[in-house]
Short mmCIF file of C-alpha atoms in Angstrom, two decimals:
data_model
loop_
_atom_site.label_atom_id
_atom_site.label_comp_id
_atom_site.label_asym_id
_atom_site.label_seq_id
_atom_site.Cartn_x
_atom_site.Cartn_y
_atom_site.Cartn_z
CA MET E 14 -59.38 -14.10 -8.24
CA SER E 15 -58.02 -17.35 -8.69
CA ILE E 16 -57.10 -18.53 -11.56
CA ASP E 17 -56.89 -22.35 -13.98
CA ILE E 18 -53.30 -22.75 -13.42
CA PRO E 19 -52.46 -23.40 -10.05
CA SER E 20 -52.43 -26.93 -10.16
CA LYS E 21 -49.30 -27.13 -12.49
CA LEU E 22 -46.69 -26.42 -9.90
CA LYS E 23 -45.71 -29.07 -7.86
CA CYS E 24 -42.36 -27.71 -5.79
CA VAL E 25 -40.05 -24.60 -5.96
CA MET E 26 -36.57 -25.64 -5.01
CA PHE E 27 -33.82 -22.83 -3.88
CA CYS E 28 -30.85 -24.55 -5.25
CA ASP E 29 -27.04 -23.79 -4.66
CA PHE E 30 -23.09 -24.64 -4.67
CA HIS E 31 -22.41 -25.28 -0.87
CA ALA E 32 -17.39 -24.98 -2.16
CA THR E 33 -17.33 -28.59 -0.04
CA LEU E 34 -20.24 -30.62 -1.99
CA GLY E 35 -21.08 -29.38 -4.94
CA PRO E 36 -24.85 -28.24 -6.22
CA GLN E 37 -27.46 -29.09 -3.84
CA ILE E 38 -30.96 -28.63 -2.75
CA LYS E 39 -30.82 -26.71 -0.16
CA TYR E 40 -34.55 -25.67 0.33
CA GLN E 41 -37.30 -27.00 -1.29
CA GLN E 42 -41.43 -26.85 -0.42
CA PRO E 43 -42.71 -29.39 -0.81
CA VAL E 44 -39.48 -31.30 1.62
CA ASP E 45 -37.73 -34.39 0.10
CA PHE E 46 -39.61 -34.17 -3.18
CA ILE E 47 -36.86 -34.74 -5.42
CA ASN E 48 -34.07 -36.74 -3.84
CA LYS E 49 -30.55 -36.63 -4.15
CA ASP E 50 -29.70 -38.75 -6.63
CA GLU E 51 -32.06 -36.63 -8.69
CA MET E 52 -30.70 -33.63 -8.03
CA ASP E 53 -26.83 -34.59 -8.58
CA SER E 54 -27.94 -36.28 -12.42
CA ILE E 55 -29.18 -32.56 -13.40
CA ALA E 56 -27.10 -30.12 -11.55
CA PRO E 57 -25.09 -28.90 -13.99
CA TYR E 58 -28.29 -27.37 -15.68
CA ILE E 59 -29.49 -26.16 -12.14
CA ILE E 60 -25.87 -24.40 -10.63
CA THR E 61 -24.33 -24.08 -14.66
CA LYS E 62 -21.48 -22.75 -16.44
CA PRO E 63 -20.91 -19.10 -16.89
CA THR E 64 -21.36 -19.84 -20.26
CA PHE E 65 -25.98 -20.66 -19.28
CA GLN E 66 -25.66 -18.13 -16.33
CA GLY E 67 -28.32 -15.19 -16.37
CA TYR E 68 -30.86 -16.91 -18.26
CA LEU E 69 -33.84 -18.80 -18.29
CA ILE E 70 -33.35 -23.02 -18.43
CA SER E 71 -36.04 -25.46 -18.81
CA LEU E 72 -34.98 -29.40 -19.09
CA LYS E 73 -37.48 -32.84 -18.66
CA ALA E 74 -36.34 -35.21 -16.70
CA PHE E 75 -37.70 -37.97 -13.96
CA GLY E 76 -41.79 -37.21 -15.07
CA TYR E 77 -41.16 -33.99 -14.86
CA THR E 78 -40.26 -30.30 -16.23
CA PHE E 79 -37.21 -27.87 -13.71
CA MET E 80 -37.43 -24.45 -14.55
CA GLY E 81 -34.58 -22.18 -12.94
CA TYR E 82 -33.37 -18.86 -14.03
CA PRO E 83 -29.72 -20.08 -12.70
CA ILE E 84 -27.54 -16.58 -11.04
CA VAL E 85 -23.69 -15.26 -9.99
CA ILE E 86 -22.54 -13.00 -8.50
CA SER E 87 -18.76 -12.62 -8.33
CA ASN E 88 -16.82 -11.38 -5.32
CA ASN E 89 -13.85 -12.03 -2.61
CA LYS E 90 -15.87 -11.62 0.54
CA TYR E 91 -17.30 -15.60 -1.16
CA LYS E 92 -15.96 -19.31 -0.96
CA ARG E 93 -14.74 -19.80 -3.96
CA ASN E 94 -15.10 -15.70 -5.32
CA ALA E 95 -18.95 -16.16 -6.49
CA LEU E 96 -22.56 -17.24 -4.80
CA PHE E 97 -24.06 -19.42 -7.46
CA PHE E 98 -27.87 -20.18 -6.98
CA ASN E 99 -30.95 -20.63 -8.58
CA VAL E 100 -34.50 -20.90 -7.28
CA VAL E 101 -36.66 -23.67 -9.60
CA PHE E 102 -40.43 -24.36 -10.09
CA VAL E 103 -41.15 -27.51 -10.89
CA PHE E 104 -44.28 -28.93 -13.01
CA ASP E 105 -45.89 -32.09 -14.58
CA GLU E 106 -43.54 -32.81 -17.97
CA ALA E 107 -47.27 -32.63 -19.93
CA ASP E 108 -48.08 -29.63 -18.90
CA ASP E 109 -47.41 -26.22 -20.98
CA VAL E 110 -45.95 -23.84 -18.12
CA LYS E 111 -45.04 -20.71 -20.41
CA GLU E 112 -46.69 -18.94 -18.36
CA PHE E 113 -44.21 -19.29 -15.64
CA GLU E 114 -41.08 -17.98 -17.78
CA PRO E 115 -41.88 -14.37 -16.55
CA VAL E 116 -42.55 -15.22 -12.80
CA VAL E 117 -39.68 -16.65 -12.37
CA THR E 118 -37.02 -14.76 -14.23
CA LYS E 119 -38.84 -12.35 -12.06
CA LEU E 120 -38.61 -13.78 -8.51
CA ALA E 121 -34.44 -14.72 -9.71
CA GLY E 122 -34.06 -10.60 -9.82
CA TYR E 123 -35.97 -10.41 -6.62
CA MET E 124 -33.49 -13.03 -4.95
CA LYS E 125 -30.83 -10.96 -6.38
CA THR E 126 -31.30 -7.96 -5.06
CA LEU E 127 -31.54 -9.66 -1.70
CA GLU E 128 -28.00 -10.21 -1.72
CA LEU E 129 -26.81 -7.74 -3.45
CA GLU E 130 -28.44 -4.95 -0.86
CA SER E 131 -28.36 -6.64 2.14
CA GLU E 132 -26.92 -9.98 1.94
CA TYR E 133 -30.14 -11.86 2.40
CA ILE E 134 -29.07 -14.95 0.94
CA SER E 135 -25.42 -15.76 2.38
CA ASP E 136 -26.80 -14.35 5.84
CA LYS E 137 -27.02 -16.94 7.85
CA GLU E 138 -29.90 -15.37 10.05
CA THR E 139 -31.36 -14.18 7.48
CA GLU E 140 -31.06 -17.54 4.64
CA LYS E 141 -33.28 -19.72 7.26
CA ASN E 142 -36.58 -17.00 6.28
CA ILE E 143 -36.24 -18.62 2.73
CA PRO E 144 -38.17 -22.22 3.36
CA GLU E 145 -40.67 -20.15 4.13
CA ILE E 146 -40.52 -17.81 1.32
CA LEU E 147 -40.79 -20.99 -1.07
CA LYS E 148 -43.92 -22.34 0.48
CA LYS E 149 -45.81 -19.09 0.53
CA ILE E 150 -44.93 -19.26 -3.11
CA LEU E 151 -45.69 -23.21 -3.73
CA ASN E 152 -49.02 -22.05 -2.24
CA ASP E 153 -50.26 -18.76 -3.07
CA LEU E 154 -49.60 -19.56 -6.73
CA SER E 155 -51.28 -22.26 -6.75
CA SER E 156 -54.42 -20.49 -5.27
CA THR E 157 -54.83 -17.44 -6.49
CA GLY E 158 -52.13 -17.15 -9.24
CA GLU E 159 -50.69 -14.31 -6.97
CA CYS E 160 -48.84 -14.01 -4.26
CA THR E 161 -47.71 -10.76 -2.30
CA ILE E 162 -44.35 -11.86 0.53
CA PRO E 163 -42.64 -8.80 2.92
CA VAL E 164 -39.46 -10.30 2.93
CA ASN E 165 -37.70 -6.18 4.59
CA HIS E 166 -38.39 -3.02 5.30
CA CYS E 167 -36.62 -2.47 1.74
CA ASN E 168 -38.32 -5.29 -0.39
CA THR E 169 -42.04 -7.00 -1.02
CA ILE E 170 -42.00 -9.68 -3.63
CA TYR E 171 -44.45 -9.66 -5.93
CA LEU E 172 -45.00 -12.10 -8.58
CA LYS E 173 -48.31 -12.97 -10.29
CA VAL E 174 -48.48 -15.71 -13.31
CA ASN E 175 -50.19 -14.43 -16.33
CA THR E 176 -52.57 -16.56 -18.03
CA GLN E 177 -51.37 -16.64 -21.99
CA PRO E 178 -54.14 -15.87 -24.81
CA ILE E 179 -55.33 -18.69 -25.92
CA GLU E 180 -55.34 -18.67 -30.25
CA PRO E 181 -58.43 -19.60 -31.97
CA PRO E 182 -58.94 -22.94 -33.47
CA LEU E 183 -57.62 -23.20 -37.27
CA VAL E 184 -61.23 -24.02 -39.26
CA LEU E 185 -60.68 -25.96 -42.60
CA ASP E 186 -62.91 -26.53 -45.49
CA HIS E 187 -62.78 -30.59 -44.82
CA HIS E 188 -63.66 -30.09 -40.56
CA VAL E 189 -67.05 -30.84 -39.65
CA PRO E 190 -68.64 -29.23 -36.93
CA ILE E 191 -70.93 -30.17 -34.08
CA PHE E 192 -72.27 -29.05 -31.72
CA ASN E 193 -71.27 -29.38 -27.44
CA TRP E 194 -74.42 -27.06 -26.06
CA SER E 195 -78.04 -28.95 -26.31
CA LYS E 196 -80.42 -27.52 -28.98
CA SER E 197 -82.36 -25.14 -26.22
CA ALA E 198 -79.45 -23.54 -25.39
CA VAL E 199 -78.08 -22.48 -28.98
CA ASP E 200 -81.69 -21.46 -29.55
CA SER E 201 -81.57 -19.61 -26.61
CA GLN E 202 -78.72 -17.18 -27.75
CA HIS E 203 -78.55 -14.40 -29.59
CA TRP E 204 -75.97 -14.46 -32.77
CA ASN E 205 -74.51 -12.48 -35.64
CA LEU E 206 -76.66 -13.19 -39.21
CA THR E 207 -74.03 -15.29 -40.42
CA ALA E 208 -74.05 -17.57 -37.36
CA LYS E 209 -77.75 -17.42 -37.90
CA ARG E 210 -77.86 -18.53 -41.43
CA VAL E 211 -75.02 -21.66 -40.93
CA LEU E 212 -76.25 -22.61 -37.26
CA PRO E 213 -79.68 -24.80 -39.25
CA TYR E 214 -76.71 -26.76 -41.45
CA ILE E 215 -74.32 -28.35 -38.44
CA ASP E 216 -75.56 -31.54 -38.26
CA GLY E 217 -72.49 -33.32 -37.38
CA PHE E 218 -71.55 -34.55 -40.69
CA ASN E 219 -71.69 -31.36 -43.33
CA HIS E 220 -67.93 -29.93 -44.20
CA VAL E 221 -67.42 -26.48 -43.87
CA GLN E 222 -67.10 -25.93 -47.53
CA LYS E 223 -70.56 -27.52 -48.19
CA ILE E 224 -72.30 -26.01 -44.97
CA ALA E 225 -71.05 -22.37 -47.07
CA THR E 226 -72.69 -23.93 -50.34
CA LEU E 227 -76.01 -24.84 -48.79
CA ALA E 228 -76.35 -21.52 -46.76
CA ASN E 229 -75.21 -19.33 -49.92
CA VAL E 230 -72.32 -17.58 -47.31
CA ASP E 231 -69.07 -16.56 -47.97
CA LEU E 232 -67.17 -19.37 -47.07
CA ALA E 233 -64.27 -16.78 -45.04
CA LEU E 234 -67.35 -15.73 -43.50
CA VAL E 235 -68.24 -19.59 -42.50
CA ARG E 236 -64.73 -19.83 -41.19
CA SER E 237 -64.98 -16.85 -39.08
CA ALA E 238 -68.76 -17.46 -37.49
CA LEU E 239 -67.04 -20.73 -36.62
CA GLN E 240 -63.70 -20.14 -35.57
CA THR E 241 -65.81 -17.87 -32.66
CA LEU E 242 -68.80 -20.12 -32.15
CA VAL E 243 -65.12 -23.04 -31.54
CA PHE E 244 -63.06 -21.13 -29.68
CA HIS E 245 -66.75 -20.00 -27.05
CA GLY E 246 -66.90 -24.07 -26.86
CA VAL E 247 -70.53 -24.09 -28.94
CA LEU E 248 -69.23 -26.56 -31.51
CA GLU E 249 -66.03 -28.80 -32.09
CA LEU E 250 -64.58 -29.75 -35.29
CA THR E 251 -64.37 -33.22 -36.14
CA PRO E 252 -63.11 -34.84 -39.62
CA ILE E 253 -65.68 -35.52 -42.57
CA PHE E 254 -66.84 -39.28 -42.23
CA LEU E 255 -66.28 -41.33 -45.90
CA TYR E 256 -66.64 -45.32 -45.63
CA SER E 257 -63.30 -45.38 -47.13
CA ASN E 258 -62.20 -43.44 -43.91
CA MET E 259 -59.45 -45.71 -41.34
CA TYR E 260 -59.93 -44.91 -37.61
CA ALA E 261 -58.00 -46.34 -34.79
CA VAL E 262 -58.51 -46.49 -31.34
CA LYS E 263 -57.11 -44.37 -28.51
CA PRO E 264 -55.55 -45.70 -25.09
CA GLU E 265 -58.86 -44.07 -23.97
CA ILE E 266 -60.74 -46.55 -25.38
CA SER E 267 -60.05 -48.17 -21.50
CA SER E 268 -62.64 -45.60 -20.12
CA LEU E 269 -66.09 -46.70 -22.01
CA TYR E 270 -64.97 -50.38 -20.86
CA ARG E 271 -65.10 -48.96 -17.23
CA ASP E 272 -67.23 -46.75 -16.86
CA GLU E 273 -70.84 -47.97 -16.99
CA ALA E 274 -72.52 -44.36 -17.43
CA PHE E 275 -69.89 -44.23 -20.31
CA GLN E 276 -71.69 -47.05 -22.03
CA LYS E 277 -75.16 -45.50 -21.34
CA GLU E 278 -74.50 -43.18 -23.33
CA CYS E 279 -73.07 -44.51 -25.15
CA VAL E 280 -75.06 -46.62 -26.60
CA SER E 281 -78.45 -44.40 -26.62
CA PHE E 282 -75.76 -42.56 -28.58
CA VAL E 283 -75.01 -45.20 -31.63
CA ALA E 284 -78.85 -46.49 -31.80
CA ARG E 285 -81.00 -46.66 -34.95
CA ASP E 286 -83.85 -47.49 -32.92
CA LYS E 287 -83.98 -45.38 -29.32
CA THR E 288 -86.25 -48.00 -28.69
CA ASN E 289 -84.65 -51.18 -29.11
CA LEU E 290 -81.27 -50.03 -27.97
CA PRO E 291 -78.18 -52.52 -29.10
CA GLU E 292 -76.14 -54.34 -26.62
CA PHE E 293 -73.04 -53.21 -25.31
CA ARG E 294 -70.41 -55.55 -26.57
CA ASP E 295 -71.32 -55.32 -30.01
CA VAL E 296 -70.42 -51.67 -29.81
CA PHE E 297 -67.54 -52.38 -28.16
CA MET E 298 -66.76 -54.64 -30.65
CA LEU E 299 -66.67 -52.57 -33.44
CA TYR E 300 -64.25 -50.04 -32.09
CA CYS E 301 -61.70 -52.45 -31.05
CA ALA E 302 -62.22 -54.02 -35.28
CA LEU E 303 -61.24 -50.90 -36.21
CA GLY E 304 -57.27 -50.26 -37.08
CA PRO E 305 -55.43 -49.51 -40.04
CA GLY E 306 -56.61 -51.05 -43.64
CA ILE E 307 -59.68 -51.42 -41.97
CA SER E 308 -62.12 -49.07 -44.03
CA VAL E 309 -65.83 -48.19 -42.04
CA SER E 310 -66.72 -50.14 -45.34
CA ALA E 311 -64.91 -52.98 -45.01
CA LEU E 312 -66.06 -53.06 -41.41
CA CYS E 313 -69.48 -52.91 -42.90
CA GLY E 314 -68.87 -55.60 -44.64
CA ARG E 315 -67.44 -58.24 -41.60
CA HIS E 316 -70.40 -57.12 -39.62
CA ASP E 317 -73.83 -56.15 -40.51
CA LEU E 318 -74.87 -53.14 -37.87
CA GLN E 319 -78.35 -53.02 -39.25
CA GLU E 320 -78.88 -56.04 -37.57
CA LEU E 321 -77.09 -55.22 -34.13
CA GLY E 322 -79.33 -51.67 -34.31
CA ILE E 323 -76.13 -49.62 -35.12
CA ASP E 324 -75.92 -46.66 -37.09
CA GLU E 325 -72.01 -46.07 -38.13
CA LYS E 326 -72.47 -43.31 -38.83
CA LYS E 327 -73.16 -42.48 -34.59
CA LEU E 328 -70.47 -44.67 -34.18
CA ILE E 329 -67.47 -42.82 -35.38
CA LEU E 330 -68.66 -40.01 -34.62
CA PHE E 331 -69.34 -40.85 -30.67
CA GLY E 332 -65.93 -42.46 -30.46
CA ILE E 333 -64.15 -39.20 -32.25
CA VAL E 334 -66.88 -36.81 -30.14
CA LYS E 335 -65.10 -38.38 -26.83
CA LYS E 336 -61.66 -39.40 -28.50
CA ILE E 337 -61.95 -42.73 -27.50
CA ILE E 338 -60.45 -42.98 -31.49
CA HIS E 339 -58.94 -40.97 -34.40
CA LYS E 340 -58.66 -40.97 -37.92
CA LEU E 341 -56.04 -42.23 -39.83
CA CYS E 342 -55.06 -39.47 -42.18
CA LYS E 343 -53.65 -40.35 -45.70
CA PHE E 344 -50.90 -37.96 -47.01
CA PRO E 345 -50.03 -38.17 -50.49
CA VAL E 346 -45.96 -37.76 -51.30
CA LEU E 347 -44.53 -36.86 -55.61
CA THR E 348 -40.55 -38.69 -55.12
CA SER E 349 -40.78 -36.56 -58.28
CA PRO E 350 -41.68 -34.02 -60.57
CA ASP E 351 -40.43 -36.47 -63.84
CA SER E 352 -42.70 -37.96 -66.50
CA LEU E 353 -46.00 -36.97 -64.06
CA SER E 354 -49.12 -36.87 -65.93
CA LEU E 355 -51.74 -34.41 -66.95
CA VAL E 356 -54.06 -34.69 -63.57
CA ILE E 357 -51.11 -35.26 -60.86
CA ARG E 358 -49.60 -32.46 -61.52
CA GLU E 359 -52.83 -29.89 -62.19
CA LYS E 360 -52.61 -31.58 -58.18
CA SER E 361 -48.75 -31.72 -57.39
CA ARG E 362 -48.86 -28.68 -55.36
CA TRP E 363 -50.94 -30.01 -52.81
CA MET E 364 -48.50 -33.67 -53.15
CA THR E 365 -46.12 -32.76 -50.09
CA GLY E 366 -46.57 -34.56 -47.23
CA TYR E 367 -48.71 -32.04 -45.56
CA TYR E 368 -51.41 -32.47 -47.30
CA ASP E 369 -53.97 -35.24 -46.80
CA TYR E 370 -57.17 -36.51 -49.07
CA ASP E 371 -59.85 -34.29 -47.54
CA GLU E 372 -57.79 -31.11 -47.48
CA ILE E 373 -56.84 -31.40 -51.00
CA CYS E 374 -60.33 -32.54 -52.87
CA CYS E 375 -61.85 -29.25 -50.33
CA MET E 376 -58.51 -27.35 -52.00
CA SER E 377 -59.29 -28.79 -55.81
CA ALA E 378 -63.06 -28.21 -55.66
CA MET E 379 -62.64 -24.42 -54.54
CA ASN E 380 -59.87 -24.06 -58.08
CA GLY E 381 -62.52 -25.83 -59.78
CA THR E 382 -61.51 -29.04 -60.40
CA PRO E 383 -63.09 -30.80 -58.51
CA ILE E 384 -61.98 -34.17 -57.98
CA THR E 385 -63.66 -37.03 -55.48
CA HIS E 386 -61.32 -39.25 -52.62
CA ASP E 387 -62.04 -42.38 -54.81
CA GLU E 388 -60.58 -40.48 -57.86
CA LEU E 389 -57.89 -39.32 -55.74
CA ASN E 390 -57.03 -42.52 -54.76
CA GLY E 391 -57.40 -44.06 -57.70
CA ILE E 392 -55.08 -41.65 -59.74
CA THR E 393 -52.05 -41.87 -56.85
CA GLU E 394 -52.32 -45.72 -55.96
CA ASN E 395 -51.28 -45.86 -59.44
CA GLU E 396 -48.82 -43.08 -59.80
CA GLN E 397 -44.37 -44.96 -59.53
CA GLN E 398 -43.73 -41.35 -57.61
CA VAL E 399 -46.43 -40.93 -55.31
CA VAL E 400 -46.25 -42.20 -52.16
CA HIS E 401 -48.68 -42.86 -49.11
CA ILE E 402 -47.68 -41.66 -45.31
CA TRP E 403 -50.48 -42.67 -43.21
CA LYS E 404 -51.18 -41.10 -40.10
#
């Protein structure tokens, strides 16, 4: 059965220690994927010192992740009285490849057994089969996530990549759920009682805590129901929209500039009136005007969005969902517990740099001492012992 991991594996290398040349790539598939100069740079982590032999080692270099399990077999029949080798998997540096760790470890065990039982690696005749083994490993793991390789009458290599279980997403009280599915697709499903109660209040602007209040459902039950829906791709979580919020564009904004279909989708979504769509130029200009120090309120003050036919809430929502902008969050940090006002003292446990304004306001409401963003900003901005971090 095909699985959704294969393209991560880019190359499989067999490396050993040559008595004269030192550490080398003896075989690799594809051929010449990693050159000699690159190998020389990382050789100490591929053919390692005794301290690191028999351990899984992963390192990043040249835009790739190299994962291997260095093996040494000590015996005076070998030159230098030992055989050093390592079968290394190569991946793109950005990929999460934890699922390959047991595969690399298991393959190292197979290769060690083959050498101990039949001198498969050190014998020049059988050693010639290693390139074909590497090729089959690369091709089979890349197409089906598993491979079976009969090596000789006593040994067969069995490898399988098991995908890691996905952790359920964390749903916080200040998150705003938005539908990924169409309304008809959502309505056609059979949901549990909690989901049925909360679904009508999901509009892309109500946050989790407000949804629980409107639906008159326990907050913990609402979080659990939304967590399940997010896990299955029905919903996506976005930040609360406030006019005091600040946003910044991401590099992905360039895709909006180049993709005409993307532009049409954007203009249609952010329009105040679907019969009178705004100009894409104006929409793109507003996105590019976002940045540190520019709140949504300031943006609306500088540009007449109503005249441009653009809904500012939808403008921000589209940018967040399509990941072309991100929200800049404000985190208050208490630098000293001395001489604090009563209000600051009440909120000080959350002023650690781990909680932003949205979280503090929601947690304050849960504790029966609600506070708005503006009120929180007013008391922290004027407090000398509080500094703010934007990120």
